[in-house]
Short mmCIF file of C-alpha atoms in Angstrom, two decimals:
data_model
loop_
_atom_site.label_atom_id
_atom_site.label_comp_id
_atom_site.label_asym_id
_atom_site.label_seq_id
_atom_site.Cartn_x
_atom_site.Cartn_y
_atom_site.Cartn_z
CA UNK A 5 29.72 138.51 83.43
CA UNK A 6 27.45 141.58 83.65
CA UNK A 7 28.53 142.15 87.20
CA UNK A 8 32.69 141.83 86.37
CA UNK A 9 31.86 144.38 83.33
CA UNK A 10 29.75 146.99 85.53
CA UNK A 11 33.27 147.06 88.01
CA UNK A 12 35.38 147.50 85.20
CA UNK A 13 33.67 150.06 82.95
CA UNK A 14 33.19 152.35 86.59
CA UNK A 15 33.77 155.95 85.13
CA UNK A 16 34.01 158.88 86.51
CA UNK A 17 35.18 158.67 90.25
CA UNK A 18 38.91 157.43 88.95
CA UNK A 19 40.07 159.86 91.21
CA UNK A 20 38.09 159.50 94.16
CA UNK A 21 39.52 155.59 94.15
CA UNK A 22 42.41 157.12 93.39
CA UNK A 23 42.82 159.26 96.58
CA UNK A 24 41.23 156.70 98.41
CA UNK A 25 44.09 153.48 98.01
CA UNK A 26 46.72 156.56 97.90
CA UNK A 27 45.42 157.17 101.62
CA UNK A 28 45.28 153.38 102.41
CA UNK A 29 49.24 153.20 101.77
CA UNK A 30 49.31 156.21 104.24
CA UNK A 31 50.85 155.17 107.38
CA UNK A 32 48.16 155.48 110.45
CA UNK A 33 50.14 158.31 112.50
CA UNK A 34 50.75 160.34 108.93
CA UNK A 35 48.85 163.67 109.05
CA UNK A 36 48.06 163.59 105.56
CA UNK A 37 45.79 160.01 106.24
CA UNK A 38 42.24 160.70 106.54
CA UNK A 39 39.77 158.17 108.26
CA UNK A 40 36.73 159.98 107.15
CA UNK A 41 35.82 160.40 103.66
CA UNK A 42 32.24 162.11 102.80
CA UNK A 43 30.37 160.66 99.57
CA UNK A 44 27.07 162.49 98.91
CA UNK A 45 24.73 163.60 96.18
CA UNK A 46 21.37 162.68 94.64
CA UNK A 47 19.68 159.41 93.71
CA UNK A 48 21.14 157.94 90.91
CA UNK A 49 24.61 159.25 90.45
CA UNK A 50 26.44 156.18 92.32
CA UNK A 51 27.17 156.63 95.44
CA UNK A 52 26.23 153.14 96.46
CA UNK A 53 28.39 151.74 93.87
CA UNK A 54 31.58 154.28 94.78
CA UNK A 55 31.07 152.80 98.51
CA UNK A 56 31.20 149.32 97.51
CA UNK A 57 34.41 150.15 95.65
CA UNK A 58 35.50 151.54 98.78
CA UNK A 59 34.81 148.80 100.92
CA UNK A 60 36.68 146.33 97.75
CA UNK A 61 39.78 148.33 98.24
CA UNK A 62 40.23 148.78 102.08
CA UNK A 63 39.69 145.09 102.07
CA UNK A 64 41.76 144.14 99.55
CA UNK A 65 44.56 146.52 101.40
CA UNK A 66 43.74 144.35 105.16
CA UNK A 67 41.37 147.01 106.53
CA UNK A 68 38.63 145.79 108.74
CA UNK A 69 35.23 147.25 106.75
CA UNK A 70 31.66 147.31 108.14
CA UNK A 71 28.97 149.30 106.73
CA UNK A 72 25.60 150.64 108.15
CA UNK A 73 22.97 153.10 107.13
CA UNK A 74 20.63 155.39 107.77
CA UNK A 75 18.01 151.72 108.23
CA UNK A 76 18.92 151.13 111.39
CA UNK A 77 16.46 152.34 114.05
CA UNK A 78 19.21 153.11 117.03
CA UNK A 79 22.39 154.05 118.05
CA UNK A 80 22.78 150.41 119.52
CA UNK A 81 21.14 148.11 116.64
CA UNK A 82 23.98 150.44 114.50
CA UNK A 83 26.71 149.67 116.55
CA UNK A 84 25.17 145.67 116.40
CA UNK A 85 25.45 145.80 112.65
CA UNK A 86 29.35 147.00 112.65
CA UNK A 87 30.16 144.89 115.13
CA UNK A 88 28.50 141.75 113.36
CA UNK A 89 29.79 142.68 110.22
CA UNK A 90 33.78 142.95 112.13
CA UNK A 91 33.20 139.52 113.71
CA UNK A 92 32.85 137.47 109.97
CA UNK A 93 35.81 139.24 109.43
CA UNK A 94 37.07 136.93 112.30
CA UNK A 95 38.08 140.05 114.26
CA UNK A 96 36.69 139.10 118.15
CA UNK A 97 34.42 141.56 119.72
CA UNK A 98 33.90 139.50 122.82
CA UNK A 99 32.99 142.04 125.22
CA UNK A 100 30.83 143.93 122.89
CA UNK A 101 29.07 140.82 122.03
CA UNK A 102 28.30 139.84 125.49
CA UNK A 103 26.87 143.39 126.33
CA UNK A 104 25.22 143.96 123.27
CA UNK A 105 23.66 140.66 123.42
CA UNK A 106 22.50 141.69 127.26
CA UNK A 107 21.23 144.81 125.84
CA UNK A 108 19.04 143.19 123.69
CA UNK A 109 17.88 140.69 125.95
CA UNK A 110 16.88 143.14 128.87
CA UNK A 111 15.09 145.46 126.14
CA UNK A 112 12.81 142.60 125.11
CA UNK A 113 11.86 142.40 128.56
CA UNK A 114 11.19 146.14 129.05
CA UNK A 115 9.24 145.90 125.73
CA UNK A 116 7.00 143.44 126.88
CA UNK A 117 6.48 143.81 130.16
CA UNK A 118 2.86 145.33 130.94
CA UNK A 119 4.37 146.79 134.36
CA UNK A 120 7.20 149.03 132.47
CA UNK A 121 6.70 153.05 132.64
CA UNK A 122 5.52 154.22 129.10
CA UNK A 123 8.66 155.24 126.72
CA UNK A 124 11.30 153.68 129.69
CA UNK A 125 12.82 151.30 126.79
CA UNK A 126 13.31 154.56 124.55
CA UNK A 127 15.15 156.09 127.62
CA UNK A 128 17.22 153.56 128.24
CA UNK A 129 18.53 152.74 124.37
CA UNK A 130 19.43 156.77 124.55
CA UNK A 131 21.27 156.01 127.36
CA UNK A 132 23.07 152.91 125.98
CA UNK A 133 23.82 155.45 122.91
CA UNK A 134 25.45 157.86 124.97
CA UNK A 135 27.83 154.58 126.81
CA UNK A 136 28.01 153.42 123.50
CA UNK A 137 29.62 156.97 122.39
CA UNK A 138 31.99 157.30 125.33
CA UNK A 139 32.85 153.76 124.80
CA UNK A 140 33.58 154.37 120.96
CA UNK A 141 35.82 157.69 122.07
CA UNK A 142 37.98 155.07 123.72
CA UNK A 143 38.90 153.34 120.44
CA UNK A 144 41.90 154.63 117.75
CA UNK A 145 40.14 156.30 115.13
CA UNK A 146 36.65 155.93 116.19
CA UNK A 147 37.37 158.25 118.61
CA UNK A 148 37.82 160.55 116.13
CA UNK A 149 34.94 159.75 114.24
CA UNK A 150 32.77 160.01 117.02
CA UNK A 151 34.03 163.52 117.77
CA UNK A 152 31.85 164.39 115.00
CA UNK A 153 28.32 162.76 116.56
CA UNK A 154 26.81 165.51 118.52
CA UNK A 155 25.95 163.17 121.38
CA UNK A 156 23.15 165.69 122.49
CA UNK A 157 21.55 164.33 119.18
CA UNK A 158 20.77 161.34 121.02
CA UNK A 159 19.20 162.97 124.49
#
């Protein structure tokens, strides 16, 4: 009960939801639709919670949602996360799946191999980053999303 009251007594970011479901109803070529929208400021104010309203909405309007954070330690366990998260949505990822699973199999065996050059595993998840980015360019709106990753940032 405490739950269903805290979602219905959520004050002050009417219009952010708002603008939000207005741009859900927002056909995908319209250039008035936005597929980025930026939610910041400090501890406390409810930024979590105006995600998770977010996330309710898109949902509720048939949008595939995934969520990640700042937790994950790589490009790649990211991209894991999303793509996790998009498959018990029942949407297949089937190549991603297979490669990612790879991925993680060969960089246990880097990891623990005695005969591996130091700080080889590091260079080659910053090179699965940068495939991972080109590979995301690919992709209707996370193309554009991407864009906005400097890939430098990850070697």
């Amino acid at each position: 009960m405490l739950k269903q009251r805290q979602r219905s007594d959520f004050v002050g970011r009417e219009d952010y939801l708002s603008t939000f479901g207005d741009n859900l109803k927002l056909p995908l070529e319209d250039s008035r639709r936005r597929f980025l929208f930026n939610v910041w400021g400090q501890g406390g104010v409810g930024k979590s919670t105006l995600l998770k309203q977010f996330s309710k909405a898109a949902q509720e309007s048939g949008a595939a949602v995934a969520y990640t954070d700042e937790s994950e330690a790589s490009v790649p366990e990211a991209m894991g996360r999303l793509a996790k998260q998009f498959t018990e949505q029942g949407y297949k990822l089937n190549q991603f799946t297979d490669r990612y699973r790879l991925y993680r199999q060969r960089q246990q065996e880097l990891e623990t191999d005695p005969e591996a050059p130091q700080g080889f595993s590091a260079m080659v998840g910053k090179t699965m980053a940068k495939a991972g980015i080109k590979l995301g360019r690919r992709v209707p709106v996370g193309g554009a999303v991407l864009d906005l990753i400097e890939s430098a940032a990850y070697g």
